[in-house]
JSON list of C-alpha atoms in Angstrom, two decimals:
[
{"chain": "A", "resi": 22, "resn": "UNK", "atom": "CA", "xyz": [69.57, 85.59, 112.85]},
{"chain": "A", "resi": 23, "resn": "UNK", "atom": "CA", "xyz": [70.79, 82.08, 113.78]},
{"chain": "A", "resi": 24, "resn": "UNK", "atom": "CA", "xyz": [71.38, 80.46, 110.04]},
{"chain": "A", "resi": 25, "resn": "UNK", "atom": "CA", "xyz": [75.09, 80.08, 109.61]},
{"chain": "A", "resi": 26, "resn": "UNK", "atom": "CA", "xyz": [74.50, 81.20, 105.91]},
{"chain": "A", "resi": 27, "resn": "UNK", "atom": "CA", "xyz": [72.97, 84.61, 107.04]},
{"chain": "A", "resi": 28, "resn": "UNK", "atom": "CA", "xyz": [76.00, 85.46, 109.50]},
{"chain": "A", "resi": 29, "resn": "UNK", "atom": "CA", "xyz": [78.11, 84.33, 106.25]},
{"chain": "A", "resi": 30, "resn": "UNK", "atom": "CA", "xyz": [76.06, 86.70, 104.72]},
{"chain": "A", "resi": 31, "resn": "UNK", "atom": "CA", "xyz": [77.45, 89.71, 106.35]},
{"chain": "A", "resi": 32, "resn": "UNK", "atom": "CA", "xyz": [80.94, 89.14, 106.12]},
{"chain": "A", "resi": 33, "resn": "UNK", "atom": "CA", "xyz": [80.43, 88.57, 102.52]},
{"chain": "A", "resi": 34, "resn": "UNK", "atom": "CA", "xyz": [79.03, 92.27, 101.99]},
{"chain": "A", "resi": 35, "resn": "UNK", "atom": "CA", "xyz": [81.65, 93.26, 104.23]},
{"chain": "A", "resi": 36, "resn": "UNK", "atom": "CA", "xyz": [84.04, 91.68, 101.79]},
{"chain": "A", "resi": 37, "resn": "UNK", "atom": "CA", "xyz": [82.29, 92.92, 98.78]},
{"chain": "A", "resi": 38, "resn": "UNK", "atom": "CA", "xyz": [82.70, 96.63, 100.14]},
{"chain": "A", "resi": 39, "resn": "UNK", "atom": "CA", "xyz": [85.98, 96.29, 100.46]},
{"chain": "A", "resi": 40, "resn": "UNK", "atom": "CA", "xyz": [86.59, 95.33, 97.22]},
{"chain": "A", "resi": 41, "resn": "UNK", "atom": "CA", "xyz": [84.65, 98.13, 95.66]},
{"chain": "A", "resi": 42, "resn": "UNK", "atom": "CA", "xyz": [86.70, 100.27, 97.93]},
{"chain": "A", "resi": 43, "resn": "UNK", "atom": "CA", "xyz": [89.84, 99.18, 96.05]},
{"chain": "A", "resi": 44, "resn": "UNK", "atom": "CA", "xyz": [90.71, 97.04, 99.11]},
{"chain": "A", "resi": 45, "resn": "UNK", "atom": "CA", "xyz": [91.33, 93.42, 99.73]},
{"chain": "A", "resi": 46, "resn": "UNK", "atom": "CA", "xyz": [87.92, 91.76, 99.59]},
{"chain": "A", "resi": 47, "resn": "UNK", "atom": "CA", "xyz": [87.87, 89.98, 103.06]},
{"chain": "A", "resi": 48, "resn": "UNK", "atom": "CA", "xyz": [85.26, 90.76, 105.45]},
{"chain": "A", "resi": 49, "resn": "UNK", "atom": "CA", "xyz": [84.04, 89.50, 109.12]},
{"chain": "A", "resi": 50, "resn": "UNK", "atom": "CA", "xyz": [81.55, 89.57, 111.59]},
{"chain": "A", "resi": 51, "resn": "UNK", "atom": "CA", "xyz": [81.43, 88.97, 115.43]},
{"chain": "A", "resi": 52, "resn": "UNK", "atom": "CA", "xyz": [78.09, 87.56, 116.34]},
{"chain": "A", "resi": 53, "resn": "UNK", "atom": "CA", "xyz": [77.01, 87.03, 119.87]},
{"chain": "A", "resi": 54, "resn": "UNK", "atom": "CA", "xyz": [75.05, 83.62, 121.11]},
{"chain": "A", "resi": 55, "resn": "UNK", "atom": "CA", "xyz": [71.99, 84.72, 120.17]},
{"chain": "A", "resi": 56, "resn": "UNK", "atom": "CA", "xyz": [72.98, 85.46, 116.80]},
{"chain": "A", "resi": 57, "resn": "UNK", "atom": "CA", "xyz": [72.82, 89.51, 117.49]},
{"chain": "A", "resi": 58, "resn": "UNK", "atom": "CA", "xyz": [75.30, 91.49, 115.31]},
{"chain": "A", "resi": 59, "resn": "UNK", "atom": "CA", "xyz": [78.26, 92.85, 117.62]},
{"chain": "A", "resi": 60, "resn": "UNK", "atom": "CA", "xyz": [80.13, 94.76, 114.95]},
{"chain": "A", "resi": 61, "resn": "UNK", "atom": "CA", "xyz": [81.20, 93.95, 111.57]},
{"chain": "A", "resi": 62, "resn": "UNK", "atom": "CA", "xyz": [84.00, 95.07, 109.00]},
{"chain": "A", "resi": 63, "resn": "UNK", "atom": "CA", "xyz": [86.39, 94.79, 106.05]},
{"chain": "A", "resi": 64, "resn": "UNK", "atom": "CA", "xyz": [89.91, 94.30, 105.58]},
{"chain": "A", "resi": 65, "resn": "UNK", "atom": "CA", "xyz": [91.16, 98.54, 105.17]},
{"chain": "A", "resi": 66, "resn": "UNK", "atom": "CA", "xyz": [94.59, 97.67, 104.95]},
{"chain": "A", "resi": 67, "resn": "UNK", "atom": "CA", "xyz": [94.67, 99.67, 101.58]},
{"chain": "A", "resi": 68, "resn": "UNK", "atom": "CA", "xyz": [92.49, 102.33, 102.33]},
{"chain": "A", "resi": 69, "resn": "UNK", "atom": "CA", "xyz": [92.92, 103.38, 105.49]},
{"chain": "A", "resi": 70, "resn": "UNK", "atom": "CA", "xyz": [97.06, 102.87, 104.91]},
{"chain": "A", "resi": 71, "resn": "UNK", "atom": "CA", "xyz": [97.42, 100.56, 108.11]},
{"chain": "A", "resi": 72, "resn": "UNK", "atom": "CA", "xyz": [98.97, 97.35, 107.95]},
{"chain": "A", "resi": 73, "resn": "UNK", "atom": "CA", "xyz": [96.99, 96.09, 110.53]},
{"chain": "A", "resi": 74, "resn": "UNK", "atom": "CA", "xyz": [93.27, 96.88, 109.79]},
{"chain": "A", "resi": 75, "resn": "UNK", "atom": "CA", "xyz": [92.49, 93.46, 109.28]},
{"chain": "A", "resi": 76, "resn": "UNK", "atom": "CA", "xyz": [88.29, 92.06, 108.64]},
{"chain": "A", "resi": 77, "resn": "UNK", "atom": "CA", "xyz": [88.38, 90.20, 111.77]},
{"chain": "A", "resi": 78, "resn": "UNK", "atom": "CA", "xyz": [90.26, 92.92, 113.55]},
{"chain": "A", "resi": 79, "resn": "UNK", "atom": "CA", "xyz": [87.96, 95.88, 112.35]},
{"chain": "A", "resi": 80, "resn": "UNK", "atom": "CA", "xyz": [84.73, 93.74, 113.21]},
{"chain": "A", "resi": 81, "resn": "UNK", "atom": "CA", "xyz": [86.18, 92.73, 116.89]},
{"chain": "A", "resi": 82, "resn": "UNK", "atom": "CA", "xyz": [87.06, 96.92, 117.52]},
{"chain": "A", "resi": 83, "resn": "UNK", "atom": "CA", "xyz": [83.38, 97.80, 115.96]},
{"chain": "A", "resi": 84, "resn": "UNK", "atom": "CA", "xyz": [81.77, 95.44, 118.34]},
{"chain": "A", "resi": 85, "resn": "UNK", "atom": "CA", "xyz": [83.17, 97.48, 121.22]},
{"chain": "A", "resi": 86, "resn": "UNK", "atom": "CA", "xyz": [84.65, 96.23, 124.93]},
{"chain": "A", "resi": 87, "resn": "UNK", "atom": "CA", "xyz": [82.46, 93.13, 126.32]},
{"chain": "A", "resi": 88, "resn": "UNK", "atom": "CA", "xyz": [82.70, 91.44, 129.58]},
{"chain": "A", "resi": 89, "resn": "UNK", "atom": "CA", "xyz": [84.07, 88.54, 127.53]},
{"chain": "A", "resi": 90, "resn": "UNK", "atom": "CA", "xyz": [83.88, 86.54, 124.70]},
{"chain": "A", "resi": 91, "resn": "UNK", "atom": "CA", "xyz": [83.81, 82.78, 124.98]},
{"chain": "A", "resi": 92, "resn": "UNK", "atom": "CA", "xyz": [80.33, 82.57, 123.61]},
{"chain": "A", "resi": 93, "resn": "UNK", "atom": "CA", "xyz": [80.84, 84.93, 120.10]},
{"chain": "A", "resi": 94, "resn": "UNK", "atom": "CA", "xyz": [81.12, 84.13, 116.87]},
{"chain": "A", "resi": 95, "resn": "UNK", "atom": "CA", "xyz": [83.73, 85.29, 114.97]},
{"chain": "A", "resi": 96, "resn": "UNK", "atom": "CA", "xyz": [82.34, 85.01, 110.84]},
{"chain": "A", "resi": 97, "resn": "UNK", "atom": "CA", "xyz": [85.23, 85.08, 108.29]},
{"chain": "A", "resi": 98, "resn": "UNK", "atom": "CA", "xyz": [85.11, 85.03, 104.46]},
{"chain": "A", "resi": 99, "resn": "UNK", "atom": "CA", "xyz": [88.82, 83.84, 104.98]},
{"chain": "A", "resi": 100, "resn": "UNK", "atom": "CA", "xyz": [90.66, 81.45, 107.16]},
{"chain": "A", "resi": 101, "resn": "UNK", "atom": "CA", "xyz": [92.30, 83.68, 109.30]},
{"chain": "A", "resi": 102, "resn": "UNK", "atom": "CA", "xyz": [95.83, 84.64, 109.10]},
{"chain": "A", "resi": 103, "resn": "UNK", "atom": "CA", "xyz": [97.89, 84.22, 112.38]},
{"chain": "A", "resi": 104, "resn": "UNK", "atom": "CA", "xyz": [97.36, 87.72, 113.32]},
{"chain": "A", "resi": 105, "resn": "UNK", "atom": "CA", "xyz": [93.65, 87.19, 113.42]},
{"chain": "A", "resi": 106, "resn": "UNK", "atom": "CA", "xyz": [94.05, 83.55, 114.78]},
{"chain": "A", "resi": 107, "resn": "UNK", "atom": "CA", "xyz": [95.68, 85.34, 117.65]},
{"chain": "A", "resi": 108, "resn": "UNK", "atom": "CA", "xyz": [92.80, 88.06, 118.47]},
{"chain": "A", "resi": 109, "resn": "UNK", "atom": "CA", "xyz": [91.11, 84.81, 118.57]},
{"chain": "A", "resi": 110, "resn": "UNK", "atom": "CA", "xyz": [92.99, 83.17, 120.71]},
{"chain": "A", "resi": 111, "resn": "UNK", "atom": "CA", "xyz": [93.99, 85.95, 123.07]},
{"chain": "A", "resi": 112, "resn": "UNK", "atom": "CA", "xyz": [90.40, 87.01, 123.63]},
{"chain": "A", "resi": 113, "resn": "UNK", "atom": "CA", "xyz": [88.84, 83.67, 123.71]},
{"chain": "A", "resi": 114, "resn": "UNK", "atom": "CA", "xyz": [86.34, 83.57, 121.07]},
{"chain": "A", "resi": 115, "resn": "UNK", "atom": "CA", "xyz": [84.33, 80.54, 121.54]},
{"chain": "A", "resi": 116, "resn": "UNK", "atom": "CA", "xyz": [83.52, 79.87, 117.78]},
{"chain": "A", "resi": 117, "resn": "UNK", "atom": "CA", "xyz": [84.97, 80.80, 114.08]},
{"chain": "A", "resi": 118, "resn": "UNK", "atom": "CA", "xyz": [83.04, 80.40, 111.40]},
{"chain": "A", "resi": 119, "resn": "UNK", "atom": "CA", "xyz": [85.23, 80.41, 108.13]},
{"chain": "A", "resi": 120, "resn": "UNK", "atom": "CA", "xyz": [83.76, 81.40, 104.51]},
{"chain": "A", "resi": 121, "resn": "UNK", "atom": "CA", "xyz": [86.79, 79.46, 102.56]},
{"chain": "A", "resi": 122, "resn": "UNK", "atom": "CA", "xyz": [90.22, 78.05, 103.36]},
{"chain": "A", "resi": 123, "resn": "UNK", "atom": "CA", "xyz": [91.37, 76.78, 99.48]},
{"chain": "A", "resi": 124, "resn": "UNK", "atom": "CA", "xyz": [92.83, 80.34, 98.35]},
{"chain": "A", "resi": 125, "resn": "UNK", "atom": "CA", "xyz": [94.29, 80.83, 102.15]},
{"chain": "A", "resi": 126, "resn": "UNK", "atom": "CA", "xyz": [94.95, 77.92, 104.88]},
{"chain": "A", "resi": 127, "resn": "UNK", "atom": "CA", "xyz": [95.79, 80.33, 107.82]},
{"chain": "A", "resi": 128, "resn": "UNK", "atom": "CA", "xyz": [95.14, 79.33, 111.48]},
{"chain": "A", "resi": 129, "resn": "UNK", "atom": "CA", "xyz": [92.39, 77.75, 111.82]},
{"chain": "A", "resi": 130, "resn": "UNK", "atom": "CA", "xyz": [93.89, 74.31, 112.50]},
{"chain": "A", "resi": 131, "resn": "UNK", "atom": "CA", "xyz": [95.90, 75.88, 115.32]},
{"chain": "A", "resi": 132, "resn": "UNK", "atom": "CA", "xyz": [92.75, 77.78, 116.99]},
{"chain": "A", "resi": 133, "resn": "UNK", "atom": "CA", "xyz": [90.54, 74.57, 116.70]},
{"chain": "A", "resi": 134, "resn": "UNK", "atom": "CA", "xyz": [93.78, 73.02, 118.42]},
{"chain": "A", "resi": 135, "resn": "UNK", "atom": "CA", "xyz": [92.99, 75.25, 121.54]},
{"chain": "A", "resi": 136, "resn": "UNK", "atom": "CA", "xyz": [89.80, 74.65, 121.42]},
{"chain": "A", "resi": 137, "resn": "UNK", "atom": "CA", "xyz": [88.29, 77.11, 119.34]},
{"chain": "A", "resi": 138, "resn": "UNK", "atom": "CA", "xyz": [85.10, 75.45, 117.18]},
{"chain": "A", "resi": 139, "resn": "UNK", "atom": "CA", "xyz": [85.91, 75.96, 113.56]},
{"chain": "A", "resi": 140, "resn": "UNK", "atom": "CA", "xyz": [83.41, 75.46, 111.28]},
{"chain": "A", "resi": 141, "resn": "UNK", "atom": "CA", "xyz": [84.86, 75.46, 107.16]},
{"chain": "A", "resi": 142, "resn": "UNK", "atom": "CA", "xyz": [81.68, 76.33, 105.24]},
{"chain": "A", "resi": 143, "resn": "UNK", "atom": "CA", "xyz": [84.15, 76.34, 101.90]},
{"chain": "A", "resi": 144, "resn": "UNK", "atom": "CA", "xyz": [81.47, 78.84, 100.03]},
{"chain": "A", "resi": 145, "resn": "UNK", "atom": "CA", "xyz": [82.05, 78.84, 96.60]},
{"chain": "A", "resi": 146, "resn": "UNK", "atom": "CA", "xyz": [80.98, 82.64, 96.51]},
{"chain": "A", "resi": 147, "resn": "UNK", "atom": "CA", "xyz": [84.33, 83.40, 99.07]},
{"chain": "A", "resi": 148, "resn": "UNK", "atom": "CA", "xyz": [86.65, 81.35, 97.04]},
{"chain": "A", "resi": 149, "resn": "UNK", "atom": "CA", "xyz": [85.68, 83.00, 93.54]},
{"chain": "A", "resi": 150, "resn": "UNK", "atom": "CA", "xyz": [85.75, 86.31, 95.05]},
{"chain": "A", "resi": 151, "resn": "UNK", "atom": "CA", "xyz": [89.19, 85.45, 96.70]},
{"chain": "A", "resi": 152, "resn": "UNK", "atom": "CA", "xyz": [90.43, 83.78, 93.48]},
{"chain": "A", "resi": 153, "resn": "UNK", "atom": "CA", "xyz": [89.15, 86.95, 91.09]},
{"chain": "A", "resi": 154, "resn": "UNK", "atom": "CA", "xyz": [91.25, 89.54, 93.47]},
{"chain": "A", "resi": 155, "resn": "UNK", "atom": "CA", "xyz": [94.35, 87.33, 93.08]},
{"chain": "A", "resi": 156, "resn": "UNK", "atom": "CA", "xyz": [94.62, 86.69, 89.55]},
{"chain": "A", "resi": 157, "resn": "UNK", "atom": "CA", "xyz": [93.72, 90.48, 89.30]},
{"chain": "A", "resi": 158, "resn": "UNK", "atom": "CA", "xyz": [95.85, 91.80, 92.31]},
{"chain": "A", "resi": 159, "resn": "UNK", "atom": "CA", "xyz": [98.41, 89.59, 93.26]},
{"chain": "A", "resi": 160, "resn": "UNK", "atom": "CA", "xyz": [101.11, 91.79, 94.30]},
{"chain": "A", "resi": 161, "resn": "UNK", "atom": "CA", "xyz": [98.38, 93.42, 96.76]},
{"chain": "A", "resi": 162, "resn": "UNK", "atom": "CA", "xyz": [97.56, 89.79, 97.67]},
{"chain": "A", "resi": 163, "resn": "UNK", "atom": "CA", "xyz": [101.04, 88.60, 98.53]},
{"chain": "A", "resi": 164, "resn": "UNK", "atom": "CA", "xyz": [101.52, 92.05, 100.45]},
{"chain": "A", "resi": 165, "resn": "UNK", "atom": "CA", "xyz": [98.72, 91.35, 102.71]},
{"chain": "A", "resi": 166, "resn": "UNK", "atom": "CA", "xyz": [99.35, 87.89, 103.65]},
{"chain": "A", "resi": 167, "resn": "UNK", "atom": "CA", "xyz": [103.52, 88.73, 104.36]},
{"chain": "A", "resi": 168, "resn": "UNK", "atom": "CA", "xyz": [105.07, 87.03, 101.24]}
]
């Protein structure tokens, strides 16, 4: 599994979980070179009552320890927010592959700045599922992103 729309793919479902969940519909995956499925996940913020249960956070600790991490994939339906940027950053993930960055610009810029690849797909399925949740939710929106 190599296509860029079929790693999208997962973090999509992820995203769509989470939403059925009553969550915030963000979801992630962390790929390895080959395209192999490290570990995937949702933003839980809501339902698992922890502020920092994050997609990109809950697919990096469902992918488990690894020697390191220059050549992963990190696959967001969502520019990341700082927080994420900085798992990024502080682990070295080689590569971030971002579903949409109109509803959110997080910190992409800065992480392709340190030489992070960034790759924008701007999927209209992310931004109408990101634009649905924050006409519908928006308190729960601005919670999650600190405003």
């Amino acid at each position: 599994m190599t296509d860029i729309t079929e790693l999208l793919a997962v973090a999509l479902e992820e995203a769509e979980l989470g939403l059925a969940e009553g969550g915030i519909p963000i979801g992630a995956a962390l790929f390895g070179p080959d395209g192999e499925l490290l570990g995937r996940g949702r933003n839980r913020r809501v339902q698992d009552d922890d502020p920092s249960m994050h997609a990109e956070t809950a697919a990096f600790r469902a992918a488990g320890r690894l020697r390191g991490y220059r050549r992963t994939t990190m696959v967001t339906t969502l520019s990341p927010c700082w927080y994420c940027s900085g798992l990024v950053r502080q682990f070295g993930i080689g590569r971030v592959v971002v579903g949409e960055a109109e509803t959110f610009h997080g910190g992409h810029d800065w992480l392709a700045g340190h030489g992070v690849e960034v790759v924008v797909l701007d999927d209209p399925r992310c931004t109408a599922l990101m634009r649905e949740f924050i006409a519908a939710r928006p308190q729960l929106w601005f919670e999650d992103i600190g405003e």
